[in-house]
Tab-separated table of C-alpha atoms and ligand atoms in Angstrom:
chain	number	residue	atom	x	y	z
A	5	MET	CA	-16.138	9.750	-33.218
A	6	GLN	CA	-18.101	10.760	-30.214
A	7	PHE	CA	-16.237	12.790	-27.511
A	8	GLU	CA	-16.308	10.360	-24.370
A	9	THR	CA	-16.616	12.098	-21.141
A	10	SER	CA	-15.960	10.478	-17.728
A	11	GLN	CA	-19.857	10.800	-17.115
A	12	HIS	CA	-20.622	8.817	-20.324
A	13	LEU	CA	-17.808	6.131	-19.645
A	14	TYR	CA	-19.155	5.666	-16.108
A	15	GLN	CA	-22.565	5.456	-17.318
A	16	ASP	CA	-21.446	2.639	-19.867
A	17	ALA	CA	-19.059	0.959	-17.382
A	18	LYS	CA	-21.910	0.515	-14.705
A	19	GLN	CA	-23.668	-1.585	-17.260
A	20	PHE	CA	-20.858	-3.963	-17.924
A	21	ILE	CA	-18.751	-3.871	-14.922
A	22	PRO	CA	-19.960	-4.319	-11.275
A	23	GLY	CA	-20.352	-0.465	-9.801
A	24	GLY	CA	-18.463	0.588	-13.045
A	25	VAL	CA	-14.889	-0.179	-11.791
A	26	ASN	CA	-12.636	-2.943	-11.357
A	27	SER	CA	-11.613	-2.170	-7.781
A	28	PRO	CA	-13.933	-0.525	-5.314
A	29	VAL	CA	-12.252	2.661	-4.173
A	30	ARG	CA	-11.929	3.849	-7.709
A	31	ALA	CA	-15.818	4.498	-7.690
A	32	PHE	CA	-15.634	7.731	-5.640
A	33	LYS	CA	-18.108	6.202	-3.219
A	34	ALA	CA	-16.301	7.720	-0.226
A	35	VAL	CA	-16.164	11.202	-1.806
A	36	GLY	CA	-19.078	11.587	-4.103
A	37	GLY	CA	-19.253	12.448	-7.648
A	38	THR	CA	-17.893	10.423	-10.742
A	39	PRO	CA	-14.995	8.749	-11.022
A	40	ILE	CA	-12.467	10.144	-13.733
A	41	PHE	CA	-11.436	8.094	-16.583
A	42	PHE	CA	-7.812	8.637	-17.524
A	43	THR	CA	-6.236	8.510	-20.793
A	44	HIS	CA	-2.420	8.846	-20.173
A	45	GLY	CA	0.199	9.854	-17.833
A	46	GLN	CA	3.533	11.471	-17.953
A	47	GLY	CA	6.005	11.914	-15.051
A	48	ALA	CA	3.900	13.594	-12.316
A	49	TYR	CA	0.696	14.262	-14.412
A	50	ILE	CA	-2.166	12.376	-15.572
A	51	PHE	CA	-4.739	13.355	-18.271
A	52	ASP	CA	-8.531	12.600	-18.278
A	53	VAL	CA	-10.833	11.932	-21.157
A	54	ASP	CA	-12.470	15.390	-20.488
A	55	GLU	CA	-9.091	16.996	-21.383
A	56	ASN	CA	-8.018	17.976	-17.806
A	57	SER	CA	-4.530	17.486	-16.411
A	58	TYR	CA	-3.858	16.884	-12.773
A	59	ILE	CA	-0.687	16.473	-10.584
A	60	ASP	CA	-0.959	12.946	-9.448
A	61	TYR	CA	-0.568	11.818	-5.842
A	62	VAL	CA	-2.009	8.439	-6.351
A	63	GLY	CA	0.785	6.961	-8.749
A	64	SER	CA	-1.550	3.932	-9.443
A	65	TRP	CA	-1.796	3.493	-5.650
A	66	GLY	CA	2.026	3.285	-5.030
A	67	PRO	CA	3.725	1.402	-7.765
A	68	LEU	CA	4.825	4.660	-9.731
A	69	ILE	CA	7.708	5.970	-7.608
A	70	LEU	CA	9.496	6.990	-10.857
A	71	GLY	CA	6.334	8.637	-12.158
A	72	HIS	CA	4.223	7.849	-15.077
A	73	ALA	CA	5.701	6.312	-18.341
A	74	ASN	CA	9.252	6.276	-17.045
A	75	PRO	CA	11.454	5.999	-20.224
A	76	ASP	CA	13.623	3.016	-18.933
A	77	VAL	CA	10.630	1.195	-17.604
A	78	VAL	CA	8.623	1.663	-21.003
A	79	GLN	CA	11.689	0.653	-22.992
A	80	ALA	CA	12.071	-2.456	-20.905
A	81	VAL	CA	8.465	-3.370	-21.381
A	82	GLN	CA	8.500	-2.817	-24.920
A	83	THR	CA	11.693	-4.940	-25.441
A	84	TYR	CA	10.312	-7.793	-23.587
A	85	ALA	CA	6.859	-7.716	-25.013
A	86	SER	CA	8.216	-7.928	-28.576
A	87	GLN	CA	9.973	-11.026	-27.561
A	88	GLY	CA	6.601	-12.861	-26.548
A	89	LEU	CA	4.346	-12.038	-23.718
A	90	SER	CA	4.375	-15.381	-21.685
A	91	PHE	CA	5.858	-18.734	-21.700
A	92	GLY	CA	4.733	-20.353	-18.589
A	93	ALA	CA	8.312	-21.806	-18.283
A	94	PRO	CA	11.244	-20.198	-16.702
A	95	THR	CA	13.131	-17.065	-18.121
A	96	ALA	CA	16.460	-15.441	-17.211
A	97	ILE	CA	14.716	-12.086	-16.065
A	98	GLU	CA	12.718	-13.871	-13.454
A	99	VAL	CA	16.041	-14.746	-11.762
A	100	ASP	CA	17.509	-11.284	-12.372
A	101	LEU	CA	14.843	-9.712	-10.437
A	102	ALA	CA	14.704	-12.200	-7.673
A	103	LYS	CA	18.619	-11.744	-7.347
A	104	LEU	CA	18.358	-8.037	-7.312
A	105	ILE	CA	15.555	-8.138	-4.430
A	106	VAL	CA	17.745	-10.748	-2.329
A	107	ASP	CA	20.924	-8.376	-2.888
A	108	ILE	CA	19.028	-5.245	-1.508
A	109	VAL	CA	16.686	-6.559	1.121
A	110	PRO	CA	18.477	-8.007	4.283
A	111	ALA	CA	15.393	-9.946	5.424
A	112	VAL	CA	15.094	-11.849	2.056
A	113	ASP	CA	17.274	-14.724	0.855
A	114	MET	CA	14.844	-16.372	-1.317
A	115	ILE	CA	11.736	-14.987	-3.214
A	116	ARG	CA	8.666	-16.294	-5.054
A	117	MET	CA	6.907	-14.160	-7.552
A	118	VAL	CA	3.112	-13.888	-7.914
A	119	ASN	CA	0.729	-11.571	-9.556
A	120	SER	CA	-0.580	-9.119	-6.885
A	121	GLY	CA	-0.127	-8.141	-3.232
A	122	THR	CA	-3.270	-10.060	-2.582
A	123	GLU	CA	-1.879	-13.274	-3.849
A	124	ALA	CA	1.470	-12.682	-2.004
A	125	SER	CA	-0.314	-12.271	1.399
A	126	MET	CA	-2.538	-15.222	0.868
A	127	SER	CA	0.575	-17.444	-0.277
A	128	ALA	CA	2.755	-16.161	2.732
A	129	ILE	CA	0.041	-16.815	5.278
A	130	ARG	CA	-0.240	-20.360	3.734
A	131	LEU	CA	3.580	-20.949	3.980
A	132	ALA	CA	3.520	-19.717	7.544
A	133	ARG	CA	0.884	-22.191	8.448
A	134	GLY	CA	2.446	-24.983	6.418
A	135	ALA	CA	5.849	-24.537	7.817
A	136	THR	CA	4.784	-24.114	11.443
A	137	GLY	CA	1.776	-26.601	11.497
A	138	ARG	CA	-0.263	-24.023	13.330
A	139	ASP	CA	-3.477	-22.510	12.096
A	140	LYS	CA	-3.937	-19.141	13.876
A	141	ILE	CA	-2.654	-15.761	12.949
A	142	ILE	CA	-2.701	-12.241	14.414
A	143	LYS	CA	-3.535	-9.273	12.191
A	144	PHE	CA	-4.326	-5.811	13.269
A	145	ASN	CA	-7.503	-3.766	13.018
A	146	GLY	CA	-7.292	-1.475	10.098
A	147	CYS	CA	-4.352	-3.117	8.443
A	148	TYR	CA	-5.254	-4.332	4.929
A	149	HIS	CA	-3.463	-7.385	3.123
A	150	GLY	CA	-5.464	-7.548	-0.089
A	151	SER	CA	-8.749	-9.133	-0.649
A	152	CYS	CA	-7.865	-12.785	0.311
A	153	ASP	CA	-10.679	-14.328	2.541
A	154	GLY	CA	-8.779	-15.164	5.949
A	155	LEU	CA	-7.349	-11.638	5.972
A	156	LEU	CA	-10.714	-9.747	5.371
A	157	ALA	CA	-11.443	-9.720	9.033
A	158	SER	CA	-12.124	-6.617	11.123
A	159	ALA	CA	-12.044	-6.459	14.918
A	160	GLY	CA	-15.009	-6.769	17.134
A	161	SER	CA	-15.064	-4.956	20.390
A	162	GLY	CA	-12.939	-5.518	23.288
A	163	LEU	CA	-9.745	-7.594	23.806
A	164	LEU	CA	-8.889	-11.059	22.111
A	165	THR	CA	-11.683	-10.793	19.731
A	166	LEU	CA	-12.197	-13.604	17.341
A	167	ALA	CA	-12.662	-12.042	14.016
A	168	ILE	CA	-16.011	-11.723	12.160
A	169	PRO	CA	-16.030	-11.609	8.391
A	170	SER	CA	-16.205	-8.099	7.024
A	171	THR	CA	-17.699	-8.924	3.996
A	172	PRO	CA	-20.574	-11.371	2.795
A	173	GLY	CA	-19.093	-14.189	1.087
A	174	VAL	CA	-16.251	-15.032	3.461
A	175	PRO	CA	-17.682	-18.027	5.500
A	176	LYS	CA	-16.954	-17.549	9.416
A	177	SER	CA	-14.873	-20.635	9.290
A	178	TYR	CA	-12.457	-18.844	7.087
A	179	THR	CA	-11.681	-16.044	9.577
A	180	GLU	CA	-12.031	-18.109	12.703
A	181	GLU	CA	-8.477	-18.705	12.846
A	182	THR	CA	-7.693	-14.757	12.536
A	183	LEU	CA	-7.089	-13.104	15.757
A	184	ILE	CA	-7.475	-9.313	15.800
A	185	ALA	CA	-5.439	-6.684	17.843
A	186	GLU	CA	-5.210	-3.016	17.782
A	187	TYR	CA	-2.330	-1.711	15.866
A	188	ASN	CA	0.259	-0.277	18.329
A	189	ASP	CA	-1.334	-2.097	21.252
A	190	LEU	CA	1.498	-4.650	22.323
A	191	GLU	CA	-0.388	-5.455	25.461
A	192	GLN	CA	-3.340	-6.787	23.439
A	193	VAL	CA	-0.959	-8.950	21.506
A	194	LYS	CA	0.684	-10.446	24.528
A	195	GLN	CA	-2.732	-11.280	25.767
A	196	LEU	CA	-3.401	-13.085	22.566
A	197	PHE	CA	-0.217	-15.138	22.921
A	198	GLN	CA	-1.066	-15.718	26.463
A	199	GLN	CA	-4.448	-17.231	25.499
A	200	TYR	CA	-3.449	-19.035	22.290
A	201	GLY	CA	0.403	-19.343	22.656
A	202	LYS	CA	1.728	-21.977	20.324
A	203	GLU	CA	-1.384	-22.274	18.172
A	204	ILE	CA	-0.338	-18.939	16.366
A	205	ALA	CA	1.588	-19.484	13.123
A	206	ALA	CA	2.198	-15.927	12.478
A	207	VAL	CA	1.825	-12.140	13.252
A	208	VAL	CA	1.107	-10.181	9.982
A	209	LEU	CA	1.000	-6.499	9.784
A	210	GLU	CA	1.973	-3.336	7.614
A	211	PRO	CA	5.085	-2.138	9.538
A	212	VAL	CA	3.939	1.221	9.036
A	213	ALA	CA	0.149	1.139	8.466
A	214	ALA	CA	-0.848	2.841	5.213
A	215	ASN	CA	-4.456	1.629	4.718
A	216	MET	CA	-6.012	3.365	7.693
A	217	ASN	CA	-4.532	6.716	6.494
A	218	LEU	CA	-0.739	6.552	7.573
A	219	ILE	CA	-0.049	5.526	11.096
A	220	LEU	CA	3.569	4.972	12.190
A	221	PRO	CA	4.548	2.293	14.548
A	222	GLN	CA	5.252	3.660	18.042
A	223	GLU	CA	8.440	3.343	19.652
A	224	GLY	CA	9.115	-0.392	20.789
A	225	PHE	CA	5.940	-1.909	18.791
A	226	LEU	CA	7.654	-3.708	15.937
A	227	ALA	CA	10.512	-4.767	18.299
A	228	GLY	CA	8.036	-6.023	20.969
A	229	LEU	CA	6.314	-8.084	18.261
A	230	ARG	CA	9.686	-9.603	17.217
A	231	ASP	CA	10.315	-10.539	20.808
A	232	LEU	CA	6.990	-12.149	21.248
A	233	CYS	CA	7.165	-14.080	17.966
A	234	ASP	CA	10.689	-15.181	19.100
A	235	GLU	CA	9.426	-16.420	22.366
A	236	PHE	CA	6.390	-18.464	20.919
A	237	ASP	CA	8.318	-19.647	17.684
A	238	THR	CA	5.794	-17.718	15.799
A	239	LEU	CA	6.608	-16.022	12.479
A	240	LEU	CA	6.725	-12.241	12.038
A	241	ILE	CA	5.408	-11.329	8.659
A	242	PHE	CA	5.838	-7.608	7.318
A	243	ASP	CA	3.626	-6.555	4.581
A	244	GLU	CA	5.748	-4.312	2.637
A	245	VAL	CA	3.411	-4.030	-0.412
A	246	MET	CA	3.139	-0.171	0.454
A	247	THR	CA	6.266	0.279	2.161
A	248	GLY	CA	8.817	-1.851	0.198
A	249	PHE	CA	11.436	0.311	-1.780
A	250	ARG	CA	9.270	3.485	-0.520
A	251	ILE	CA	11.525	4.964	2.114
A	252	GLY	CA	14.803	3.261	1.098
A	253	LEU	CA	16.023	-0.103	-0.675
A	254	SER	CA	15.495	-2.103	2.678
A	255	GLY	CA	11.957	-1.167	3.231
A	256	ALA	CA	10.353	-0.443	6.609
A	257	GLY	CA	12.090	-3.587	8.081
A	258	GLY	CA	15.403	-2.214	7.383
A	259	HIS	CA	14.486	1.433	8.395
A	260	TYR	CA	13.290	0.344	11.869
A	261	GLY	CA	15.986	-2.333	12.046
A	262	ILE	CA	13.596	-5.173	12.609
A	263	THR	CA	14.054	-8.498	10.656
A	264	PRO	CA	10.770	-10.302	9.867
A	265	ASP	CA	10.677	-13.960	8.966
A	266	LEU	CA	8.721	-13.206	5.838
A	267	SER	CA	8.142	-10.212	3.887
A	268	ILE	CA	5.283	-9.471	1.310
A	269	PHE	CA	5.959	-7.266	-1.752
A	270	GLY	CA	3.919	-5.909	-4.461
A	271	LYS	CA	3.370	-2.422	-6.099
A	272	ILE	CA	6.828	-0.894	-6.701
A	273	ILE	CA	8.515	-4.243	-7.476
A	274	GLY	CA	6.221	-4.478	-10.484
A	275	GLY	CA	6.743	-0.801	-11.660
A	276	GLY	CA	3.185	-0.505	-12.668
A	277	MET	CA	2.758	-4.021	-13.816
A	278	PRO	CA	0.775	-6.737	-11.914
A	279	VAL	CA	3.563	-8.314	-9.588
A	280	GLY	CA	3.692	-9.501	-6.080
A	281	ALA	CA	6.144	-11.544	-4.172
A	282	TYR	CA	6.955	-13.089	-0.859
A	283	GLY	CA	10.309	-13.844	0.512
A	284	GLY	CA	12.474	-14.795	3.506
A	285	LYS	CA	15.032	-17.249	4.638
A	286	VAL	CA	16.050	-20.134	2.645
A	287	GLU	CA	14.875	-22.855	5.029
A	288	LEU	CA	11.356	-21.330	5.207
A	289	MET	CA	10.952	-20.657	1.578
A	290	ASN	CA	12.038	-24.189	0.810
A	291	HIS	CA	8.720	-25.299	2.226
A	292	ILE	CA	7.130	-23.890	-0.821
A	293	ALA	CA	6.429	-26.269	-3.766
A	294	PRO	CA	8.102	-27.894	-5.789
A	295	ALA	CA	10.985	-27.370	-3.307
A	296	GLY	CA	8.752	-28.436	-0.331
A	297	GLU	CA	5.190	-29.389	0.362
A	298	VAL	CA	3.295	-26.203	0.569
A	299	TYR	CA	1.479	-25.826	-2.826
A	300	GLN	CA	1.428	-22.309	-4.524
A	301	ALA	CA	1.424	-21.751	-8.191
A	302	GLY	CA	0.576	-19.254	-11.050
A	303	THR	CA	0.305	-19.313	-14.864
A	304	LEU	CA	1.556	-15.981	-15.255
A	305	SER	CA	3.705	-15.763	-12.190
A	306	GLY	CA	7.165	-14.364	-13.094
A	307	ASN	CA	5.792	-12.962	-16.394
A	308	PRO	CA	8.803	-11.556	-18.227
A	309	VAL	CA	7.128	-8.360	-19.173
A	310	ALA	CA	6.052	-7.674	-15.597
A	311	MET	CA	9.525	-8.797	-14.481
A	312	ALA	CA	11.121	-6.145	-16.821
A	313	ALA	CA	9.033	-3.276	-15.667
A	314	GLY	CA	10.008	-4.317	-12.030
A	315	LEU	CA	13.713	-4.713	-12.905
A	316	ALA	CA	13.887	-1.512	-14.671
A	317	THR	CA	12.283	0.264	-11.754
A	318	LEU	CA	14.403	-1.285	-8.883
A	319	MET	CA	17.650	-0.836	-10.920
A	320	GLN	CA	16.996	2.816	-11.084
A	321	LEU	CA	16.174	3.046	-7.559
A	322	GLN	CA	19.502	1.154	-6.760
A	323	GLN	CA	21.466	3.138	-8.979
A	324	ASN	CA	20.390	6.803	-8.154
A	325	ASN	CA	20.238	8.258	-4.745
A	326	TYR	CA	16.589	9.271	-4.967
A	327	TYR	CA	15.340	8.482	-1.541
A	328	HIS	CA	16.862	11.381	0.145
A	329	ARG	CA	15.225	13.948	-2.274
A	330	LEU	CA	12.153	11.989	-2.264
A	331	THR	CA	11.744	12.406	1.367
A	332	GLU	CA	12.905	16.002	1.512
A	333	ASN	CA	10.214	16.879	-1.173
A	334	THR	CA	7.575	15.183	0.706
A	335	GLY	CA	8.688	16.991	3.821
A	336	ILE	CA	8.192	20.446	1.882
A	337	ILE	CA	4.629	19.361	0.946
A	338	VAL	CA	3.797	18.348	4.302
A	339	GLU	CA	5.105	21.394	5.993
A	340	GLY	CA	3.221	23.663	3.612
A	341	LEU	CA	-0.106	21.606	4.189
A	342	ARG	CA	0.763	21.929	8.035
A	343	LYS	CA	1.132	25.766	7.860
A	344	ALA	CA	-2.028	26.151	5.586
A	345	ALA	CA	-4.067	24.456	8.126
A	346	GLN	CA	-2.516	26.351	11.024
A	347	LYS	CA	-3.140	29.695	9.078
A	348	HIS	CA	-6.788	28.806	8.588
A	349	GLN	CA	-7.335	27.137	12.038
A	350	VAL	CA	-8.359	23.840	10.418
A	351	PRO	CA	-7.479	20.891	12.796
A	352	LEU	CA	-5.385	18.498	10.795
A	353	HIS	CA	-2.947	15.806	11.728
A	354	ILE	CA	-0.268	15.003	9.260
A	355	SER	CA	1.999	11.831	9.102
A	356	GLN	CA	4.937	11.084	6.671
A	357	PHE	CA	6.852	8.102	5.903
A	358	GLY	CA	9.638	8.837	3.112
A	359	SER	CA	7.657	9.700	0.058
A	360	MET	CA	4.092	8.632	1.375
A	361	PHE	CA	2.028	11.114	3.423
A	362	GLY	CA	-1.541	11.151	4.937
A	363	PHE	CA	-3.549	13.643	6.627
A	364	VAL	CA	-6.547	13.258	8.889
A	365	PHE	CA	-9.070	16.085	9.795
A	366	THR	CA	-9.040	15.785	13.516
A	367	GLU	CA	-8.428	17.684	16.813
A	368	ALA	CA	-6.237	14.694	18.040
A	369	THR	CA	-2.726	15.238	18.372
A	370	GLU	CA	-1.910	11.607	18.046
A	371	ILE	CA	-3.181	9.062	15.499
A	372	THR	CA	-2.133	5.455	16.687
A	373	ARG	CA	-5.064	3.187	15.666
A	374	PHE	CA	-7.702	2.650	13.272
A	375	ASN	CA	-10.555	4.332	15.427
A	376	ASP	CA	-8.547	7.652	15.489
A	377	VAL	CA	-9.057	7.964	11.702
A	378	LYS	CA	-12.554	6.471	11.646
A	379	GLU	CA	-13.618	9.255	14.005
A	380	SER	CA	-12.023	12.045	12.026
A	381	ASN	CA	-14.125	14.597	9.999
A	382	ILE	CA	-14.704	12.543	6.674
A	383	ASN	CA	-16.838	15.320	5.427
A	384	GLN	CA	-14.067	17.836	5.525
A	385	PHE	CA	-11.998	15.323	3.603
A	386	LYS	CA	-14.702	15.178	0.823
A	387	HIS	CA	-14.668	18.851	0.601
A	388	PHE	CA	-10.948	19.094	0.477
A	389	PHE	CA	-10.701	16.460	-2.129
A	390	HIS	CA	-13.035	17.978	-4.529
A	391	ALA	CA	-11.473	21.495	-4.140
A	392	LEU	CA	-8.300	19.929	-5.104
A	393	ILE	CA	-9.677	18.267	-8.222
A	394	GLN	CA	-10.897	21.474	-9.372
A	395	GLN	CA	-7.436	22.853	-8.942
A	396	GLY	CA	-5.809	19.919	-10.877
A	397	ILE	CA	-4.554	17.958	-8.013
A	398	TYR	CA	-5.486	14.325	-7.790
A	399	ILE	CA	-5.333	12.667	-4.458
A	400	PRO	CA	-6.853	9.260	-3.500
A	401	PRO	CA	-10.714	9.484	-3.275
A	402	SER	CA	-10.658	8.243	0.366
A	403	ALA	CA	-9.842	9.568	3.716
A	404	PHE	CA	-8.396	6.178	4.651
A	405	GLU	CA	-5.597	6.232	1.988
A	406	VAL	CA	-2.249	7.810	1.744
A	407	CYS	CA	-0.695	10.048	-0.861
A	408	PHE	CA	2.446	9.214	-2.994
A	409	VAL	CA	5.154	11.275	-4.139
A	410	SER	CA	7.299	10.427	-7.035
A	411	THR	CA	10.720	11.488	-8.374
A	412	CYS	CA	8.823	13.697	-10.945
A	413	HIS	CA	7.344	15.752	-8.382
A	414	CYS	CA	9.709	18.867	-8.591
A	415	GLU	CA	9.741	22.432	-7.720
A	416	THR	CA	6.835	23.412	-10.056
A	417	GLU	CA	4.610	20.708	-9.091
A	418	ILE	CA	5.151	21.277	-5.460
A	419	GLU	CA	4.509	25.037	-5.677
A	420	LYS	CA	1.310	24.467	-7.458
A	421	THR	CA	0.191	21.825	-4.920
A	422	LEU	CA	0.813	24.027	-2.086
A	423	SER	CA	-1.091	26.640	-3.450
A	424	ALA	CA	-4.051	24.373	-4.097
A	425	PHE	CA	-3.720	23.110	-0.527
A	426	GLU	CA	-4.020	26.512	0.878
A	427	GLN	CA	-7.004	27.368	-1.306
A	428	ALA	CA	-8.718	24.237	-0.408
A	429	ILE	CA	-8.029	24.463	3.335
A	430	LYS	CA	-8.942	28.170	3.162
A	431	ALA	CA	-12.554	26.968	1.796
A	432	LEU	CA	-12.764	24.713	4.958
A	433	GLY	CA	-11.586	27.080	7.529
B	507	PLP	N1	-0.986	-5.310	1.233
B	507	PLP	C1	-0.993	-3.888	1.234
B	507	PLP	C2	-0.312	-3.349	2.438
B	507	PLP	C3	-1.585	-3.187	0.376
B	507	PLP	O1	-1.766	-1.905	0.569
B	507	PLP	C4	-2.355	-3.831	-0.557
B	507	PLP	C5	-3.098	-3.085	-1.602
B	507	PLP	O2	-3.199	-1.888	-1.601
B	507	PLP	C6	-2.234	-5.086	-0.791
B	507	PLP	C7	-1.661	-5.973	0.187
B	507	PLP	C8	-3.056	-6.030	-1.875
B	507	PLP	O3	-2.277	-5.634	-3.171
B	507	PLP	P1	-2.989	-5.981	-4.484
B	507	PLP	O4	-3.977	-4.760	-4.549
B	507	PLP	O5	-1.887	-5.853	-5.420
B	507	PLP	O6	-3.699	-7.155	-4.502
């Protein structure tokens, strides 16, 4: 058998898959070079076809908070797979996972399972529009809610901008009802409400923005949104696809003490399998078919094998007190990176939220909105990325993404990471 390298596989893949990948950021376009093809993962490590190993800070873009091939998750998947992959009919494990999430997330009394974060966002927006009888939504510049048409809108310049499609293929009419505001800018949101008031069905946001590197909500921002939504009978939707079960069981909503009307989930709730979900108060969720009139459906929704992976993941998070250690270990990594940057005089801004962290090569001392990241030194990021790859550290191949730490990243991995960070920063200095 021919030994297949990432180079070979990528050349091959490009002939059969657009751009050689099934999701754009995997293509390394933002950093240059050839995407790495992986064979397997174990704990904090991933292994490629070229026989290299890496300490992994991507974790499949968030789901793998318990590391790769977690024994309980693998066991649950094997058990359920052996009983039949899909029924297209109800199974008990869907109810078990729904019950567990309702139990541990205060904002959620009822939940509908879907197959991805994108599907969850799209469905939650439809529900918000159906339940309120209004069409407009407010989203924030730089927040990502999946690749659904109406949410692929970026901000134009100035205040109160109507969205323009940010990708060919999305008709203008699909995003006309999407109003854009800057993240952390409550004043802009107020102005949108003053102009469009009771036409606005929902305000949707990542309560901690993790798709424009990592931007934390400023004091009063989430509470201010909650107040505005209450004043105008608009629904507040937290997209917790990244943040759900990341810092604690109750997500960013619980962490900041703000209760959204709807929450969107994905990633961790599927434990590495394709799962998304949206949930909220009973009277709102009962608008969804077949209980209500807002239609949403899926052949593989609530798939038992996927539910098994999610349940095994959430049960371990519920039963073990992992979050304190996860946050502490991430803090050690962040502090080490900060010290290395200071020592070698490389301007770097670092943020942390539980076991997620992000860093931006910039002189700025505050990062509060999308442009702060866009205007950073992306070239330095590229060099840093490749210097880490050379040393066996795999971080997301884009300056706009965040790093994820798992329960398997322990002392040895952290030490190796910090030494690699120091070398990579030194090379920039
Ligand atoms: N919402 C947020 C906050 C995300 O980060 C993502 C994906 O990264 C999505 C939604 C879309 O999820 P998916 O890629 O599962 O469709």
